[in-house]
Short mmCIF file of C-alpha atoms and ligand atoms in Angstrom, two decimals:
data_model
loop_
_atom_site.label_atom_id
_atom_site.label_comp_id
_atom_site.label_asym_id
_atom_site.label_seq_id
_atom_site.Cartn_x
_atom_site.Cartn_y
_atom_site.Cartn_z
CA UNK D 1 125.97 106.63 114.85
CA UNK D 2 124.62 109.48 112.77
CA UNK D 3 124.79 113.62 113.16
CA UNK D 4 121.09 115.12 112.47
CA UNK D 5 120.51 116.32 109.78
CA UNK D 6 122.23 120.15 109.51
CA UNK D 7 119.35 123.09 109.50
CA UNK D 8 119.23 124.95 106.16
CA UNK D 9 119.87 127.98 108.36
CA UNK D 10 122.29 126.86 110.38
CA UNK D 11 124.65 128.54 108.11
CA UNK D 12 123.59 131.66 108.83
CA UNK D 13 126.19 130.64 111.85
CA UNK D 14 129.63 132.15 111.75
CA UNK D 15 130.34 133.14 115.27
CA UNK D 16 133.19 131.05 117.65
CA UNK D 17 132.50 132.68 120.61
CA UNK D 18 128.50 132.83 122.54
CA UNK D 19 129.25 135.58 124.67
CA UNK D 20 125.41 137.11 125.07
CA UNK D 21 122.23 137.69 123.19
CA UNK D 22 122.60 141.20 122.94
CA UNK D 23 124.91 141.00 119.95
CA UNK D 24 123.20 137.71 117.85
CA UNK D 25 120.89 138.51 115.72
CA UNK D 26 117.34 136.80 115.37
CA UNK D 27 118.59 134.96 112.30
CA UNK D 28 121.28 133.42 114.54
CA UNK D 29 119.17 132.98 117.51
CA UNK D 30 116.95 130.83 115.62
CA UNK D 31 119.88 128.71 113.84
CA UNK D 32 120.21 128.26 117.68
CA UNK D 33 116.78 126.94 118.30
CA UNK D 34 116.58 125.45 115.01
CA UNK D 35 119.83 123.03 115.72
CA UNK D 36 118.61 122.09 118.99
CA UNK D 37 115.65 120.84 117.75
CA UNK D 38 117.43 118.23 115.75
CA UNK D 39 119.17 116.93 118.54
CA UNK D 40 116.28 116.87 120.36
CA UNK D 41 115.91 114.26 118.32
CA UNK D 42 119.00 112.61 119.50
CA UNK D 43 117.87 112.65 122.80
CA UNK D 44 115.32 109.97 122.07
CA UNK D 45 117.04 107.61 120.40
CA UNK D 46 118.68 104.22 122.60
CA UNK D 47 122.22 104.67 122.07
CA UNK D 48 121.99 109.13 122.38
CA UNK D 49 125.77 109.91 121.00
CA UNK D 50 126.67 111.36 117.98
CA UNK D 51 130.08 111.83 116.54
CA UNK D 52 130.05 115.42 115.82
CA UNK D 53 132.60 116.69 118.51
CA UNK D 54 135.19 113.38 118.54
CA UNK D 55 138.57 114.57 119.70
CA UNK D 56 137.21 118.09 120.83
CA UNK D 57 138.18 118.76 124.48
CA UNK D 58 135.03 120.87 126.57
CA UNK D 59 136.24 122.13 129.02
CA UNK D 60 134.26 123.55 132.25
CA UNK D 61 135.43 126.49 134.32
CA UNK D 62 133.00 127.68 136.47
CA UNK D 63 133.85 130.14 139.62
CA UNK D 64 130.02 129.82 141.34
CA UNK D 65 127.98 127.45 141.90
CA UNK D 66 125.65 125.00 139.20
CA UNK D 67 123.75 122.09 139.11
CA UNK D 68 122.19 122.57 135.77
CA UNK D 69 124.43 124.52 133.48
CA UNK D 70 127.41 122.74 134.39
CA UNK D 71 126.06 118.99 134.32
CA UNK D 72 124.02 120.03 131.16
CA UNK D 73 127.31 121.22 129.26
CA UNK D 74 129.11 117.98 130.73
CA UNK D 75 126.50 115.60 128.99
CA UNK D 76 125.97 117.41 126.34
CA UNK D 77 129.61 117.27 124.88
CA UNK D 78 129.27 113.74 126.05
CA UNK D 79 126.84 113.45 123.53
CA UNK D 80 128.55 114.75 120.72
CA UNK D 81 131.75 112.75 121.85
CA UNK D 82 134.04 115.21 122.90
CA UNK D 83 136.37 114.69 126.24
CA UNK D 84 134.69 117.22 128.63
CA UNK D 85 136.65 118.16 131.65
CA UNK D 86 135.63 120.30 134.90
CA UNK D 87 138.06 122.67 135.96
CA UNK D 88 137.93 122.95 140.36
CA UNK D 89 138.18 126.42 140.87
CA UNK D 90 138.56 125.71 144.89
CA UNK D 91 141.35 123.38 144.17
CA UNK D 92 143.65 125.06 141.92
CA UNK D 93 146.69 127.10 141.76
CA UNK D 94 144.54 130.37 141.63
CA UNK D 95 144.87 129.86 145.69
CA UNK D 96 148.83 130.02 144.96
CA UNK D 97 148.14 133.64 143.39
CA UNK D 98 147.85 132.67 139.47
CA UNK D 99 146.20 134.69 137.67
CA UNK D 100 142.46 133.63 135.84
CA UNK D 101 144.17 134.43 132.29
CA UNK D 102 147.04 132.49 133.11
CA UNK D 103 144.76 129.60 134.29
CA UNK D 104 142.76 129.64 130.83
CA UNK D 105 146.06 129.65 129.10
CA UNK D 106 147.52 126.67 131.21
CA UNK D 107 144.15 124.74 130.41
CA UNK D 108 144.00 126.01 126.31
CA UNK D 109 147.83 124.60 126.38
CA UNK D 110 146.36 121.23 127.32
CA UNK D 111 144.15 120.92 124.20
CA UNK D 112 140.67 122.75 125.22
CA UNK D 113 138.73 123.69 122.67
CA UNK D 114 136.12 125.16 124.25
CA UNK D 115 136.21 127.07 127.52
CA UNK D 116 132.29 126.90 129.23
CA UNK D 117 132.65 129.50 131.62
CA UNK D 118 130.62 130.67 134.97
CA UNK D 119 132.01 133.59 136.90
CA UNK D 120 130.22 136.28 139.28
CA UNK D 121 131.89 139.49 137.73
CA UNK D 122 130.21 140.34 134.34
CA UNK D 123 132.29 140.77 131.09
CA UNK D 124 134.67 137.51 132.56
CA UNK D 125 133.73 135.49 129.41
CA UNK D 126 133.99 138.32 127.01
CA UNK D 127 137.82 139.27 128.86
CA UNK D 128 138.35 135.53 128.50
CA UNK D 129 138.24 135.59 124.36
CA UNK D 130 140.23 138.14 124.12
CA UNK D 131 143.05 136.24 125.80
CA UNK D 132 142.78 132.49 124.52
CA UNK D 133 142.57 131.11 121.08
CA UNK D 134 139.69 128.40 121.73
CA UNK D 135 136.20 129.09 122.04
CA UNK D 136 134.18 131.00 124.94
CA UNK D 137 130.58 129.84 126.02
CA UNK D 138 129.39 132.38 128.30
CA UNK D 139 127.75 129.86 131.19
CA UNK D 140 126.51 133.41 133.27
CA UNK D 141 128.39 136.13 133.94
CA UNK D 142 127.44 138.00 137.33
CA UNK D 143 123.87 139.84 137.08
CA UNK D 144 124.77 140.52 132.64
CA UNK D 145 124.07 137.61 130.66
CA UNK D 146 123.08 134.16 131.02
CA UNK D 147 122.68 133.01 127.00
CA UNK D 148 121.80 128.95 126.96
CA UNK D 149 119.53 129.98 130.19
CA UNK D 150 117.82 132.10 127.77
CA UNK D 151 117.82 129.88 124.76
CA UNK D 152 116.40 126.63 126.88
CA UNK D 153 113.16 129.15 127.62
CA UNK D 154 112.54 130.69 124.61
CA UNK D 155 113.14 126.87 123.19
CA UNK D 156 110.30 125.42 125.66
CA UNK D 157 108.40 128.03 124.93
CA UNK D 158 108.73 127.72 121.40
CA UNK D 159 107.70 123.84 121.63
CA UNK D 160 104.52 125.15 123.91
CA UNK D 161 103.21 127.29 121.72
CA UNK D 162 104.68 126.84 118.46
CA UNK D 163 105.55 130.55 118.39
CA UNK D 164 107.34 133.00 119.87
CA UNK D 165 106.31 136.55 117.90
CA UNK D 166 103.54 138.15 119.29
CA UNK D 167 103.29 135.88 122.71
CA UNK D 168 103.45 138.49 125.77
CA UNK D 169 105.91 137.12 128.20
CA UNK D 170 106.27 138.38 131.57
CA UNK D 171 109.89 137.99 133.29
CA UNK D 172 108.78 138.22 137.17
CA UNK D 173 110.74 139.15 140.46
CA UNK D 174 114.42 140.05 141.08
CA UNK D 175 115.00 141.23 137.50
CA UNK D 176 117.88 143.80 138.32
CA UNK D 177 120.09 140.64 139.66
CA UNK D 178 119.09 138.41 136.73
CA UNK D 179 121.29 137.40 134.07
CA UNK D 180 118.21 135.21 132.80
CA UNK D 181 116.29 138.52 132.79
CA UNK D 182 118.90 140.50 130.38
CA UNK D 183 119.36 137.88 128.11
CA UNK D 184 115.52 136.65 127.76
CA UNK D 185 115.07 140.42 127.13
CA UNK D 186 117.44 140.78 124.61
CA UNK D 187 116.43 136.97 123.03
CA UNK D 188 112.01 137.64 123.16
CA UNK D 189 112.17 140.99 121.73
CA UNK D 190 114.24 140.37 118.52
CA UNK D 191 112.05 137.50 118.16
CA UNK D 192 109.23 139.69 118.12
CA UNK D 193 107.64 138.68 121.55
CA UNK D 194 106.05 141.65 124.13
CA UNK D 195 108.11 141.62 127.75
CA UNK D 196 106.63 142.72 130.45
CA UNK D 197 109.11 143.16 133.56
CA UNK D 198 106.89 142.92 137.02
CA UNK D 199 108.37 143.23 140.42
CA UNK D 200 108.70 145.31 143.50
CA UNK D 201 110.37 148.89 142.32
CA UNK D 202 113.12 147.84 144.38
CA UNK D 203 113.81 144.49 141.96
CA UNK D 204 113.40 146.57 138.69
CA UNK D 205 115.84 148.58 137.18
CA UNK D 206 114.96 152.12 136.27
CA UNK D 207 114.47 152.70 132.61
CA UNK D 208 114.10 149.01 131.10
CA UNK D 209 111.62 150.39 128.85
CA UNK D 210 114.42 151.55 126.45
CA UNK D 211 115.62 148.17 125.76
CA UNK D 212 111.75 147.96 124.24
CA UNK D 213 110.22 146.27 127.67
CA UNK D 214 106.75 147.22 129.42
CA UNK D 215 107.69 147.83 133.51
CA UNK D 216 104.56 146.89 135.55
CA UNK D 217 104.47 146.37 139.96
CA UNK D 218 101.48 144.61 140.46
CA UNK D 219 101.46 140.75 139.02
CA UNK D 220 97.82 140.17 139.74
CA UNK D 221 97.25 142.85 137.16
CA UNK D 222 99.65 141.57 134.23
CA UNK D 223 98.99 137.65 134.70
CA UNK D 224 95.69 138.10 132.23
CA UNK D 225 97.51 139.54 129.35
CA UNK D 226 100.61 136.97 130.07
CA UNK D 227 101.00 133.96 127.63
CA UNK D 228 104.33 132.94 129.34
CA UNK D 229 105.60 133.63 132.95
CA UNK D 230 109.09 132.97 133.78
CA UNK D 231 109.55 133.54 137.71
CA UNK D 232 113.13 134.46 138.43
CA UNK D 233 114.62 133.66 141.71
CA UNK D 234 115.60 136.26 144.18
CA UNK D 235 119.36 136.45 144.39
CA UNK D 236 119.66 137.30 147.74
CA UNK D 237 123.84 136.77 147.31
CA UNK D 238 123.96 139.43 144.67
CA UNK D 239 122.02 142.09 146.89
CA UNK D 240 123.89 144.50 148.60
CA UNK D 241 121.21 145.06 151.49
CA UNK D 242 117.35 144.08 151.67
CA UNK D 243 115.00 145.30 148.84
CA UNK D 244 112.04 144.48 150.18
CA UNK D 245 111.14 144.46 153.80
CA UNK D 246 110.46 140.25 154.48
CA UNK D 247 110.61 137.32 152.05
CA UNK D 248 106.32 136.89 153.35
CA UNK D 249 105.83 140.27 151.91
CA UNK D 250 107.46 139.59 148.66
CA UNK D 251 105.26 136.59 148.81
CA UNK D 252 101.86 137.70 149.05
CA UNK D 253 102.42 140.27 146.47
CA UNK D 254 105.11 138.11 143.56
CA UNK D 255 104.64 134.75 144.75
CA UNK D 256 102.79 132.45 141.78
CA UNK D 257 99.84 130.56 143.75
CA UNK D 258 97.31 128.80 142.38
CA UNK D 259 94.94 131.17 142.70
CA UNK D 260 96.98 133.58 140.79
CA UNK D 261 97.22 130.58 137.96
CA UNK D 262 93.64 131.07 137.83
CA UNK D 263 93.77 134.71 137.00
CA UNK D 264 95.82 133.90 133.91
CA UNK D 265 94.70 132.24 130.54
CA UNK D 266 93.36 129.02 130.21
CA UNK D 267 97.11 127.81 128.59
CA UNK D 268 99.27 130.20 130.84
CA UNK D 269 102.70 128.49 130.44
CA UNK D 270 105.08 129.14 133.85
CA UNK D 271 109.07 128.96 133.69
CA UNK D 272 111.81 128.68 136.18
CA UNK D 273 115.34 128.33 135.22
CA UNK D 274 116.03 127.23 138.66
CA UNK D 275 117.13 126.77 141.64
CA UNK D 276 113.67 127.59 142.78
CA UNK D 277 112.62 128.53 146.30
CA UNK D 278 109.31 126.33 146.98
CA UNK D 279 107.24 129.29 149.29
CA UNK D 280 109.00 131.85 147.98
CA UNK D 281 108.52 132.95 144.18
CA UNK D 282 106.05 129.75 143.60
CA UNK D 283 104.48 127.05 145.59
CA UNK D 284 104.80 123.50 145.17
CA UNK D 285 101.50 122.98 143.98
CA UNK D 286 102.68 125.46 141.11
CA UNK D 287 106.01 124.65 140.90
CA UNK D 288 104.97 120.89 140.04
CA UNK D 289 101.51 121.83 138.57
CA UNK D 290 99.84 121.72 135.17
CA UNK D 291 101.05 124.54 133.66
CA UNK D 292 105.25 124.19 134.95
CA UNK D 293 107.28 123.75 132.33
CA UNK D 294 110.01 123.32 134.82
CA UNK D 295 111.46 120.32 133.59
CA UNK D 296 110.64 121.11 130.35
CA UNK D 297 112.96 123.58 130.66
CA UNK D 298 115.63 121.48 131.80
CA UNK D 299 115.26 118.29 129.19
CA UNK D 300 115.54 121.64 126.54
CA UNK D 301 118.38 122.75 127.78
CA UNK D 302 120.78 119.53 126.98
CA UNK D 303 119.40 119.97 123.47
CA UNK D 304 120.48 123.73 123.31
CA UNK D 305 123.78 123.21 124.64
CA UNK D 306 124.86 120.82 122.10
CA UNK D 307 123.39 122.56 119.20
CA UNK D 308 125.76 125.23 120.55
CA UNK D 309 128.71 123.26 121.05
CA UNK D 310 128.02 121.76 117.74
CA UNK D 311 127.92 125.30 116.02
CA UNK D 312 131.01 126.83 117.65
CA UNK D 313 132.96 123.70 117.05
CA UNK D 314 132.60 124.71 113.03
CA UNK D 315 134.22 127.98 114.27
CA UNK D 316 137.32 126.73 115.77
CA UNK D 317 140.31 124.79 114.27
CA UNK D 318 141.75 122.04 116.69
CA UNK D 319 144.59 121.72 118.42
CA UNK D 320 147.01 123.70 119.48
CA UNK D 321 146.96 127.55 119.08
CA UNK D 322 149.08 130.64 120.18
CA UNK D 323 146.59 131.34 122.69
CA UNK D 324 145.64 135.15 120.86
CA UNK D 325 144.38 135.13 117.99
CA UNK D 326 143.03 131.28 117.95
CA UNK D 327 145.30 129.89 114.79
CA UNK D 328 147.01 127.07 114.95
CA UNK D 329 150.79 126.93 115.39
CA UNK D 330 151.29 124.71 112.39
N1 LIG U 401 119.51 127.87 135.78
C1 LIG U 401 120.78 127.72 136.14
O1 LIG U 401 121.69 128.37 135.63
O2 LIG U 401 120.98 126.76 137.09
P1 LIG U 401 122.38 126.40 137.76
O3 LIG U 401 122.83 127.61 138.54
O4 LIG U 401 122.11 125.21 138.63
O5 LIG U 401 123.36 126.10 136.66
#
């Protein structure tokens, strides 16, 4: 078994914590991308394990819901050959009234190394580092950030165009519940891409335009200056009370149909980090069309998630630590 080879830039790394995009800077967002390409490259080989992460323990704690973050993180530690390890939220002694520090302190005593974690209130991840010595991969935290979500796109989109600077990319539909959104803003426009944020006024937040961002309402009239669309879902458990008056309205005004397709350029390159609602913010015939990188998206994603398990892991010392300020005991 062989590691890729390590990106030049790659040492441009010196982070042990991915809390968010907002703080990396484009240097280490591309040491990101740059990394994941090479296992990429892993990916395709017969026997896809690499011995990068042996005796690391990954583990995940996540506090909502996942299909693809959480299985992606599994395999890809599984790749690198660390013990991975997912943490039943439902199941444990929080139920008895033990505290969520506590519990990542019980779990860092048994080894981990790395703490993936998913919670609904934002800053979770970022309260979590400050408590435990090991590393913190921030898997989405409430409506803030969402940074391997981010990384996956802006890595498909990367391979689809072989660019990101200059591209306009439009982030479409419930943007002021979208962790995706934040951190695909933060990501595309310190890589030099345009962002366009479309949706009903209810969906966007007032005064976007500071973080660099255009704000437009109506799709049809965006989608011809649009390289990339990335339709967000709408997170109907994050809003407090409707924002628009019926899912068919929100349809026939944000919903990506063929026919809008058409209105876009010949190469117009759609994203979804998923789950998506077929009918809703895209039809089937889109969602599993020509121009879907769905999947894409998905296949990426493994890929970006080891490349950062792989960078943090350089960050950390193993074994066991006083659970503050991450050094070892011995
Ligand atoms: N895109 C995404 O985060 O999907 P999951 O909620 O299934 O992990």
């Amino acid at each position: 078994m062989t590691t890729p080879a390590q990106p030049a830039d790659s040492a441009v790394w010196t982070r042990k914590h991915l809390l968010g995009l907002e703080e990396l800077s484009a240097e280490e967002i591309l040491a990101i991308l740059d990394t994941a390409e090479s296992f990429a490259e892993v990916s395709t080989r017969s026997r896809k394990k690499v011995p990068a992460l042996q005796g690391r323990i990954v583990f995940n704690l996540f506090f909502e819901n996942s299909t693809r973050t959480r299985t992606s993180f599994s395999l890809a530690a599984k790749r690198l050959s660390a013990d991975t390890q997912d943490f039943s939220a439902s199941t444990s002694s929080l139920s008895k009234g033990e505290s969520f520090i506590d519990t990542a302190r019980n779990i860092e005593a048994m080894g981990a190394d790395v703490l993936v974690v998913r919670h609904p209130t934002p800053g979770t991840p970022h309260l979590l580092a400050q408590h435990v010595g090991c590393s913190i991969i921030n898997a989405g935290d409430g409506a803030h950030e969402h940074p391997t979500q981010a990384l996956l796109d802006l890595m498909t989109i990367r391979r689809a165009k072989g660019r990101i600077e200059g591209l306009t990319v439009g982030l479409l539909g419930d943007i002021s519940h979208s962790r995706v959104a934040r951190s695909n803003i933060h990501a595309l426009t310190k890589l030099g891409a345009r962002v366009i944020l479309c949706g009903p006024p209810t969906l966007v937040p007032r005064g976007w335009e500071r973080f660099g961002c255009e704000v437009a309402y109506s799709l049809d009239e965006i989608l011809p200056r649009c390289d990339v669309v990335n339709v967000l879902r709408i997170q109907f458990e994050r809003q407090q009370r409707g924002l628009f008056p019926s899912v068919a309205e929100y349809s026939q005004f944000y919903m990506m149909t063929q026919e809008r397709v058409r209105l876009g350029k010949p190469d117009l390159l759609l994203l979804a980090p998923g789950p998506i609602n077929r009918g809703v913010e895209l039809t089937p015939e889109v969602a599993d069309g020509l121009h879907s990188a769905i999947l894409d998206q998905v296949t990426n994603g493994l890929a970006v998630r080891m490349a950062v398990l792989y960078l943090l892991s350089g960050r950390v010392e193993p074994g066991p630590r006083d659970g503050r300020d991450g050094r070892s005991r011995q």
